Coordinates of C-alpha atoms in Angstrom, one line a residue:
M88 CA -6.5 18.0 -24.7
R89 CA -4.4 19.0 -21.4
L90 CA -6.3 18.2 -18.0
S91 CA -5.3 21.0 -15.3
V92 CA -6.2 21.9 -11.3
L93 CA -4.9 24.4 -9.1
I94 CA -3.9 23.4 -5.9
T95 CA -4.8 26.0 -3.0
G96 CA -4.8 25.3 0.8
A97 CA -8.6 26.1 0.9
L98 CA -9.3 23.3 -1.7
V99 CA -7.1 20.5 -0.4
S100 CA -10.6 19.4 1.6
A101 CA -13.1 20.1 -1.0
L102 CA -10.5 17.6 -2.9
A103 CA -10.9 14.9 -0.4
S104 CA -14.7 14.8 -0.5
A105 CA -15.0 14.8 -4.5
H106 CA -12.9 11.7 -4.1
G107 CA -15.0 9.8 -1.5
A108 CA -13.5 6.1 -2.2
E109 CA -10.1 7.4 -2.2
E110 CA -11.0 9.7 1.5
T111 CA -12.6 6.3 2.8
Y112 CA -9.5 3.7 2.0
S113 CA -7.3 6.2 3.9
S114 CA -9.1 6.8 6.8
E115 CA -9.1 3.0 6.8
Q116 CA -5.4 2.7 6.4
T117 CA -5.0 5.2 9.3
H118 CA -6.9 3.7 11.5
Y119 CA -5.5 0.4 10.9
S120 CA -1.9 2.1 10.7
E121 CA -2.6 3.3 14.1
S122 CA -3.9 0.2 15.9
L123 CA -0.5 -1.7 14.4
H124 CA 2.1 0.5 15.8
A125 CA 0.2 0.1 19.2
Q126 CA 1.4 -3.5 19.0
S127 CA 4.3 -3.0 16.9
P128 CA 8.1 -2.1 18.0
P129 CA 8.9 1.5 17.5
L130 CA 9.2 2.3 13.9
P131 CA 10.8 5.3 12.2
T132 CA 8.6 8.4 12.4
I133 CA 8.2 11.1 9.7
L134 CA 8.7 14.5 10.5
A135 CA 5.8 16.7 8.8
N136 CA 6.0 19.5 10.4
A137 CA 7.9 22.7 9.3
S138 CA 9.1 23.5 12.5
D139 CA 11.0 20.2 13.3
Y140 CA 12.9 21.6 10.3
G141 CA 14.2 25.1 12.0
S142 CA 16.0 26.2 15.0
C143 CA 13.0 29.0 16.0
A144 CA 10.1 28.6 17.1
A145 CA 8.1 31.0 15.4
A146 CA 9.8 30.4 12.1
S147 CA 6.8 28.0 9.1
W148 CA 10.1 26.7 7.0
P149 CA 8.7 25.7 4.5
P150 CA 5.3 26.1 4.5
S151 CA 3.4 23.1 6.0
D152 CA -0.4 24.1 5.3
V153 CA 0.0 22.6 1.2
G154 CA -1.6 19.7 1.2
T155 CA -1.6 17.1 4.3
Q156 CA 0.4 14.7 6.1
L157 CA 1.3 11.6 4.4
I158 CA 0.0 9.0 6.3
P159 CA 2.2 5.7 4.6
Q160 CA -0.2 3.0 2.9
A161 CA -1.2 0.1 5.5
P162 CA -1.7 -3.2 4.2
D163 CA -5.1 -4.3 3.3
D164 CA -6.9 -7.5 4.2
E165 CA -5.3 -9.2 1.3
V166 CA -1.8 -8.4 2.1
Q167 CA -2.3 -9.4 5.9
A168 CA -4.0 -12.4 4.8
M169 CA -0.7 -13.7 2.7
M170 CA 1.4 -12.7 5.3
K171 CA -0.1 -14.9 7.4
E172 CA 0.6 -17.9 4.8
I173 CA 4.6 -17.5 5.6
D174 CA 6.0 -20.2 7.6
P175 CA 9.3 -19.9 9.6
V176 CA 8.9 -24.1 9.7
R177 CA 8.8 -24.1 5.9
I178 CA 12.1 -21.1 5.7
Q179 CA 14.0 -23.2 7.4
A180 CA 13.5 -26.8 5.7
I181 CA 14.5 -24.7 2.3
I182 CA 17.6 -23.8 4.4
E183 CA 18.4 -26.9 5.9
K184 CA 18.1 -28.3 2.4
L185 CA 20.3 -26.3 0.7
V186 CA 22.7 -26.9 3.3
S187 CA 22.6 -30.4 2.4
F188 CA 24.3 -30.2 -0.6
G189 CA 27.8 -29.8 0.9
T190 CA 28.8 -26.7 -1.4
R191 CA 27.3 -24.9 -3.5
H192 CA 30.3 -22.9 -5.3
T193 CA 29.3 -22.6 -8.7
L194 CA 32.5 -24.4 -9.9
S195 CA 31.0 -27.3 -7.9
N196 CA 30.0 -30.5 -9.1
Q197 CA 26.7 -30.2 -11.7
T198 CA 26.0 -34.1 -12.4
D199 CA 26.5 -35.3 -8.5
P200 CA 22.7 -36.0 -7.3
K201 CA 23.4 -35.4 -3.9
R202 CA 25.9 -32.7 -3.9
G203 CA 26.9 -29.9 -5.9
I204 CA 25.6 -26.9 -7.0
G205 CA 23.8 -28.6 -10.3
A206 CA 22.1 -30.9 -7.3
A207 CA 20.8 -27.9 -5.3
R208 CA 20.3 -26.5 -8.7
D209 CA 17.9 -29.4 -9.8
W210 CA 16.0 -29.1 -6.1
I211 CA 14.9 -25.7 -6.6
A212 CA 14.0 -26.2 -10.0
A213 CA 11.5 -29.2 -9.0
E214 CA 10.4 -27.8 -5.9
M215 CA 9.6 -24.5 -8.1
R216 CA 7.3 -26.3 -10.1
T217 CA 5.4 -27.8 -7.3
L218 CA 5.1 -24.4 -5.8
A219 CA 3.8 -23.0 -9.3
A220 CA 1.2 -26.2 -9.9
P221 CA -1.6 -24.4 -8.0
S222 CA -1.8 -20.9 -10.6
G223 CA -3.3 -22.9 -13.2
G224 CA -0.6 -22.3 -15.6
R225 CA -0.5 -18.8 -14.7
M226 CA 3.2 -19.3 -13.3
K227 CA 6.0 -20.7 -15.2
V228 CA 9.8 -22.0 -14.1
E229 CA 12.2 -21.7 -16.5
V230 CA 16.1 -23.0 -15.9
Q231 CA 17.7 -19.8 -18.0
S232 CA 21.4 -20.9 -18.6
Y233 CA 24.6 -19.8 -20.8
I234 CA 28.3 -20.9 -20.9
Q235 CA 30.5 -18.7 -18.7
P236 CA 34.2 -18.7 -20.2
V237 CA 37.5 -18.3 -18.3
A238 CA 37.1 -14.5 -16.2
S239 CA 37.7 -13.5 -12.8
R240 CA 37.2 -16.0 -10.3
I241 CA 35.8 -18.3 -13.0
S242 CA 39.5 -21.2 -13.5
F243 CA 37.1 -22.9 -16.3
P244 CA 34.0 -22.9 -18.8
V245 CA 31.3 -23.5 -16.6
R246 CA 27.5 -23.7 -16.9
I247 CA 25.5 -20.6 -15.1
S248 CA 22.3 -21.8 -14.5
N249 CA 19.2 -19.6 -13.2
V250 CA 16.0 -21.2 -11.8
V251 CA 13.0 -18.6 -12.8
A252 CA 9.4 -18.6 -12.2
T253 CA 7.3 -16.1 -13.2
L254 CA 3.7 -15.5 -12.9
Q255 CA 2.1 -13.3 -15.6
G256 CA 0.0 -10.3 -14.5
S257 CA -3.7 -10.2 -14.9
T258 CA -4.0 -6.8 -16.6
D259 CA -0.8 -5.5 -16.7
P260 CA 1.9 -8.3 -17.7
S261 CA 4.1 -6.0 -20.0
R262 CA 5.0 -4.4 -16.3
V263 CA 7.5 -6.5 -14.1
Y264 CA 8.9 -6.8 -10.7
V265 CA 11.7 -9.0 -9.5
I266 CA 13.3 -11.1 -6.5
T267 CA 15.7 -12.7 -5.9
G268 CA 18.3 -15.0 -3.7
H269 CA 22.0 -16.2 -5.0
Y270 CA 21.9 -20.2 -4.3
D271 CA 25.2 -20.8 -4.9
S272 CA 28.0 -20.5 -1.6
R273 CA 31.6 -20.0 -1.1
I274 CA 34.0 -20.1 1.9
T275 CA 37.4 -18.5 2.9
D276 CA 38.9 -19.1 -0.5
V277 CA 36.7 -18.3 -3.4
M278 CA 38.5 -20.6 -5.5
N279 CA 37.9 -23.9 -3.3
Y280 CA 35.1 -25.9 -4.8
W281 CA 35.3 -28.9 -3.5
D282 CA 35.0 -28.3 0.5
D283 CA 31.9 -27.9 2.3
A284 CA 30.2 -24.5 1.9
P285 CA 27.0 -24.3 4.0
G286 CA 25.5 -21.2 3.0
A287 CA 22.8 -21.1 5.0
D288 CA 22.8 -17.5 5.5
D289 CA 23.9 -16.1 2.6
D290 CA 22.3 -16.6 0.8
G291 CA 19.9 -19.6 1.7
S292 CA 17.7 -17.1 3.4
G293 CA 17.5 -15.0 0.4
V294 CA 16.6 -18.4 -1.6
A295 CA 14.3 -19.7 1.3
I296 CA 12.6 -15.9 0.8
M297 CA 12.0 -15.6 -2.4
M298 CA 10.8 -19.5 -2.9
E299 CA 8.1 -18.8 0.0
L300 CA 6.8 -15.9 -1.7
C301 CA 6.7 -17.7 -4.9
R302 CA 4.5 -20.6 -2.9
I303 CA 2.3 -17.7 -1.8
M304 CA 2.0 -15.9 -4.8
A305 CA 1.0 -18.7 -7.0
T306 CA -2.5 -18.7 -5.9
R307 CA -3.0 -14.6 -6.2
H308 CA -3.3 -12.6 -9.3
P309 CA -1.5 -9.7 -9.1
K310 CA -2.0 -7.1 -11.7
A311 CA 1.3 -7.1 -13.2
T312 CA 4.1 -10.0 -13.9
M313 CA 5.9 -11.1 -10.5
V314 CA 9.4 -12.6 -11.2
F315 CA 10.8 -15.0 -9.0
G316 CA 14.4 -16.1 -9.2
A317 CA 17.2 -18.0 -7.6
V318 CA 20.3 -17.1 -9.0
A319 CA 23.8 -18.5 -9.7
G320 CA 27.7 -17.5 -9.7
E321 CA 27.0 -14.3 -7.3
E322 CA 30.3 -15.0 -5.2
Q323 CA 32.1 -15.3 -8.0
G324 CA 31.4 -12.1 -9.8
L325 CA 27.5 -11.6 -10.1
Y326 CA 27.4 -13.8 -13.4
G327 CA 24.1 -15.2 -12.8
S328 CA 21.8 -12.1 -12.1
T329 CA 24.2 -9.9 -15.1
F330 CA 23.5 -12.7 -17.3
M331 CA 19.6 -12.2 -16.4
A332 CA 19.3 -8.5 -16.1
Q333 CA 21.1 -7.9 -19.6
T334 CA 19.0 -10.4 -20.8
Y335 CA 15.6 -8.4 -19.9
R336 CA 17.2 -5.5 -21.1
N337 CA 17.8 -6.9 -24.2
A338 CA 14.3 -8.0 -24.9
S339 CA 13.3 -4.1 -23.4
V340 CA 11.2 -5.7 -20.6
N341 CA 10.1 -2.9 -18.5
V342 CA 11.6 -4.4 -15.1
E343 CA 10.0 -1.2 -12.9
A344 CA 11.7 -2.8 -9.8
M345 CA 14.0 -5.3 -8.2
L346 CA 14.5 -6.6 -4.6
D347 CA 17.9 -8.8 -3.9
N348 CA 17.4 -10.6 -0.4
D349 CA 21.4 -11.4 0.4
I350 CA 22.0 -12.1 3.9
A351 CA 19.4 -11.5 5.5
G352 CA 18.3 -14.3 8.1
A353 CA 20.3 -13.3 10.9
S354 CA 19.6 -11.6 14.0
V355 CA 22.6 -11.6 16.1
G356 CA 25.9 -9.6 15.4
D357 CA 29.5 -10.3 16.0
K358 CA 29.4 -8.2 18.7
G359 CA 26.2 -9.8 20.4
Q360 CA 24.3 -7.5 19.3
K361 CA 20.5 -8.2 18.6
D362 CA 17.9 -6.2 16.4
P363 CA 15.6 -9.1 15.6
Y364 CA 13.0 -6.4 14.5
T365 CA 14.9 -4.4 11.8
I366 CA 16.2 -5.2 8.3
R367 CA 18.2 -2.9 6.4
L368 CA 17.4 -1.6 3.1
F369 CA 20.6 -0.6 0.7
A370 CA 20.0 1.7 -1.8
Q371 CA 22.2 3.7 -4.8
G372 CA 21.6 7.3 -5.0
T373 CA 24.0 8.5 -8.4
L374 CA 23.2 6.0 -11.2
P375 CA 25.7 4.0 -12.4
N376 CA 27.7 5.1 -15.7
G377 CA 25.9 4.9 -18.8
T378 CA 22.6 4.4 -17.5
E379 CA 21.4 8.0 -17.6
S380 CA 22.4 10.4 -20.2
A381 CA 25.4 13.2 -19.6
A382 CA 22.8 15.8 -19.8
R383 CA 19.8 14.0 -17.3
V384 CA 23.1 13.6 -15.3
A385 CA 23.8 17.6 -15.1
T386 CA 20.5 18.3 -14.5
R387 CA 19.7 15.9 -11.6
L388 CA 22.7 17.5 -9.9
V389 CA 21.4 21.3 -10.8
I390 CA 18.0 20.2 -9.1
G391 CA 19.2 18.5 -6.4
G392 CA 17.9 15.0 -7.7
E393 CA 20.9 12.8 -6.5
N394 CA 19.3 11.7 -3.6
D395 CA 16.1 10.8 -5.3
S396 CA 17.2 8.4 -8.0
P397 CA 14.6 5.3 -9.2
A398 CA 16.1 3.3 -6.2
R399 CA 15.4 5.6 -3.6
E400 CA 12.0 6.3 -4.5
L401 CA 12.0 2.5 -4.8
A402 CA 13.5 2.4 -0.8
R403 CA 11.1 5.0 0.5
Y404 CA 8.3 3.4 -0.9
S405 CA 9.3 -0.3 0.9
N406 CA 9.7 1.4 3.9
E407 CA 6.0 3.1 3.4
V408 CA 4.1 0.2 2.8
A409 CA 6.3 -2.5 4.7
A410 CA 7.4 -0.7 8.1
N411 CA 4.0 -1.7 9.9
G412 CA 3.3 -3.9 12.8
A413 CA 1.8 -6.1 10.0
T414 CA 5.4 -6.9 9.5
G415 CA 6.5 -6.4 12.8
M416 CA 9.7 -5.2 10.8
N417 CA 11.3 -1.4 11.4
V418 CA 12.7 -1.0 7.6
A419 CA 16.3 0.8 7.5
I420 CA 17.2 2.5 4.8
I421 CA 20.7 3.3 3.8
Y422 CA 21.8 5.6 1.4
R423 CA 24.4 3.5 -0.3
L424 CA 24.9 0.8 -3.1
D425 CA 26.3 -1.7 -0.1
R426 CA 28.2 -2.3 2.6
F427 CA 31.7 -1.4 2.5
L428 CA 34.3 -4.1 0.3
R429 CA 30.9 -6.4 -0.7
G430 CA 28.7 -6.0 -3.1
G431 CA 25.3 -8.0 -4.6
D432 CA 22.3 -9.1 -7.5
H433 CA 20.9 -5.5 -7.3
S434 CA 24.1 -4.4 -8.8
S435 CA 23.5 -6.0 -12.0
F436 CA 20.0 -4.7 -12.5
L437 CA 21.1 -1.3 -11.6
S438 CA 23.7 -1.3 -14.2
A439 CA 21.1 -2.6 -16.5
G440 CA 19.0 0.3 -15.6
Y441 CA 16.6 -1.1 -13.6
A442 CA 15.6 0.2 -9.8
A443 CA 17.0 -2.3 -7.5
I444 CA 17.8 -2.3 -3.8
R445 CA 18.7 -5.0 -1.3
F446 CA 17.8 -6.4 2.1
T447 CA 20.1 -7.8 4.6
E448 CA 20.5 -8.1 8.4
P449 CA 21.4 -5.4 10.6
N450 CA 24.2 -6.5 12.3
E451 CA 26.5 -8.9 10.2
N452 CA 28.7 -11.8 11.9
F453 CA 31.6 -11.9 9.7
A454 CA 33.0 -15.2 11.7
H455 CA 29.8 -16.9 9.5
Q456 CA 29.8 -15.3 6.3
H457 CA 32.6 -16.5 3.8
Q458 CA 34.9 -18.8 6.5
D459 CA 35.8 -21.9 6.6
V460 CA 33.5 -24.2 9.2
R461 CA 35.5 -25.0 11.9
V462 CA 36.2 -24.4 15.6
E463 CA 39.1 -21.8 16.2
N464 CA 40.2 -20.8 20.0
G465 CA 36.8 -21.7 20.9
T466 CA 35.0 -19.9 18.2
Q467 CA 32.2 -21.8 15.6
Y468 CA 33.2 -20.4 12.1
G469 CA 31.5 -21.1 8.8
D470 CA 27.9 -20.3 7.4
L471 CA 25.9 -22.9 9.0
A472 CA 22.2 -23.2 9.6
E473 CA 22.3 -23.3 13.9
F474 CA 22.8 -19.8 12.7
V475 CA 19.8 -18.5 11.3
D476 CA 16.8 -16.9 12.9
Y477 CA 13.8 -18.4 11.4
D478 CA 11.1 -16.1 12.9
F479 CA 13.2 -13.1 11.8
T480 CA 13.9 -14.5 8.1
A481 CA 10.2 -15.2 8.3
R482 CA 9.3 -11.4 8.9
V483 CA 11.7 -10.5 6.3
A484 CA 9.7 -12.2 4.0
K485 CA 7.0 -10.2 5.2
V486 CA 8.9 -7.1 4.3
N487 CA 9.3 -8.3 0.9
L488 CA 5.8 -9.6 0.3
A489 CA 4.4 -6.2 1.4
T490 CA 6.3 -4.4 -1.2
M491 CA 6.4 -6.7 -4.0
W492 CA 2.4 -7.1 -3.9
S493 CA 1.8 -3.7 -3.4
L494 CA 3.9 -2.5 -6.4
A495 CA 2.1 -5.4 -8.5
N496 CA -1.4 -3.9 -7.6
A497 CA -0.1 -0.2 -8.0
P498 CA -1.0 1.8 -11.1
G499 CA 2.8 1.9 -12.5
M500 CA 5.2 4.7 -12.8
V501 CA 4.3 7.9 -13.9
R502 CA 6.0 8.8 -17.4
N503 CA 7.3 11.6 -18.1
V504 CA 7.0 14.2 -15.0
S505 CA 8.4 17.6 -15.6
V506 CA 7.7 21.1 -13.9
N507 CA 7.7 24.5 -15.4
A508 CA 11.2 26.1 -15.6
T509 CA 10.0 29.2 -17.9
T510 CA 9.9 31.4 -15.5
L511 CA 10.3 32.7 -11.9
S512 CA 7.7 32.1 -9.7
N513 CA 6.6 30.6 -6.1
D514 CA 3.9 28.3 -7.6
S515 CA 5.0 25.1 -8.9
E516 CA 3.7 23.5 -12.0
F517 CA 3.7 19.9 -13.0
Y518 CA 3.2 18.1 -16.0
W519 CA 2.9 14.1 -17.1
A520 CA 2.1 11.5 -19.7
A521 CA -1.8 10.7 -19.2
S522 CA -2.3 6.9 -19.0
N523 CA -5.1 4.8 -19.8
E524 CA -4.3 1.9 -17.6
I525 CA -7.0 -0.2 -16.3
G526 CA -8.0 0.6 -12.6
L527 CA -6.1 4.1 -12.9
A528 CA -7.9 6.2 -10.0
G529 CA -6.3 9.6 -10.2
Y530 CA -3.0 10.9 -9.0
E531 CA -0.8 12.6 -6.6
V532 CA 1.7 15.6 -5.5
V533 CA 3.9 14.4 -3.0
W534 CA 6.7 16.4 -1.1
R535 CA 9.1 17.0 1.4
P536 CA 11.9 19.3 3.0
T537 CA 15.2 18.8 0.7
T538 CA 16.5 17.3 3.9
A539 CA 13.7 14.8 5.0
P540 CA 14.4 11.5 4.0
L541 CA 10.7 10.5 3.5
W542 CA 8.0 12.0 2.0
T543 CA 6.2 14.0 4.5
H544 CA 3.1 15.8 2.4
V545 CA 0.6 14.8 -0.3
V546 CA -1.8 16.9 -2.6
P547 CA -4.2 14.7 -4.1
V548 CA -4.9 16.4 -7.6
G549 CA -7.3 13.5 -9.4
N550 CA -7.2 12.1 -12.9
V551 CA -5.6 15.1 -14.6
N552 CA -2.0 15.3 -16.0
T553 CA -1.0 18.8 -15.2
A554 CA -1.7 20.3 -11.8
K555 CA -0.1 23.6 -10.1
V556 CA 1.1 23.4 -6.2
P557 CA 1.7 26.6 -4.4
L558 CA 4.7 25.9 -3.1
S559 CA 8.4 26.6 -4.4
K560 CA 9.7 24.3 -6.6
D561 CA 13.2 26.3 -5.1
N562 CA 12.2 24.7 -1.6
V563 CA 11.1 21.4 -1.5
I564 CA 11.0 18.0 -3.4
F565 CA 8.5 17.3 -5.4
G566 CA 7.4 13.8 -6.6
I567 CA 4.4 12.4 -8.7
R568 CA 2.7 9.6 -8.0
A569 CA -0.5 7.1 -9.9
V570 CA -3.2 5.9 -7.2
G571 CA -5.3 3.1 -8.0
S572 CA -9.3 2.4 -7.1
N573 CA -8.0 -0.4 -5.1
G574 CA -6.3 2.4 -3.3
Y575 CA -3.0 1.0 -3.9
K576 CA 0.0 3.8 -5.1
S577 CA 2.5 4.4 -7.1
P578 CA 6.7 5.1 -6.0
A579 CA 6.6 8.6 -6.3
V580 CA 8.9 10.3 -9.9
I581 CA 10.4 13.7 -9.1
P582 CA 10.2 16.2 -12.1
F583 CA 12.6 17.1 -14.3
P584 CA 12.0 20.8 -15.5
V585 CA 11.5 21.9 -19.0
S586 CA 11.9 25.3 -20.4

């Protein structure tokens, strides 16, 4: 039986009253969010008024009286408490330890106990097993390896090893969220595996962020499963992350999101630019070939959904839950896969059909990346620990924590979301698959003007599996998201037409 609701402007306040618990949570969030924003650096503005999109003051396009302005999800007491546990000193210690192995090149020594990628692998594995101990067995640490034959940037067969800690979800363990950093390193010559390649920022910073979250989450009980991975082979061609992503895909694991942290530890660029309160988030629009059917790709283009890929909805979600005074950070969404001439491990998960994003510092210093350690014309080259901003890296860790925890404790993404396209109408009618997930309170329709970067309006519709909104599907972008009884909300999913 299909449960349905018709939403009009007059019914919004009545619906809000009918969901008293949710409204109370929202009010608390609003108050908290306002107090945090008063104490923090300037944050991105969500344009919510229709007049923001027109040149005529008398115009009202699109109508803004359908639903209410979307208030970003603010971190609750538990998230704030976990953020306070993030320790810049621990992050520094991890990065300096990784640097101490001399080189972590994928082709470097794997048996020397003090130098090379093998020593780094063994230290990370031992350290993560120590971090997992307080979980009482809920967090398992594995070293997942395979032999990579000769290939691009691989001059001889080599063992590629990922160190992976998996924290079992308490009520929805089949839903999985992954965070990674790569622990291999390189210098100017990508095939030089004997000279020092400190890799402090690239990517000691990402590994340190991942390990710090692993430590903090080990004592918690997220609803869904969390995976913390240190992957190898990134500099040689994303080998470790490809192995990880394809292993999940081959086992039909439901990875709903992957967060890649790579070059996320420095706040000063090569021209002296300083922006210690912004982290870039790269999110691809068009999906990699083969991850969507040709028919679905064609439909996505017809409905204008090319800016609403799963990765971009994940990016909007991270911005909503993590750009606030509690993290002390802006989350600057970049609408592209990655920087020019560069790549990262999120690409491996995207190619496997999973939503994946990349966090990278705002202003890079290329003298400190992929460079031989040297002084030339008075300039220090090399990816040295002295160039890492540990307080900045800790704030980036807070962004990741807020994103990961919110995802893992919200309901899963809504499935089979569609919009009625059988007749011409200025109303929009949506359908989705009902869920019996534990802790599910209901659903919301979110919308934004087609030119807006973030969701601007929200319409609560209750625990139903269909809803009609008095706003034309031709004029705005819609999404459906689930709401938990704990107040956490899932990333939105755009509807595809049914006819």
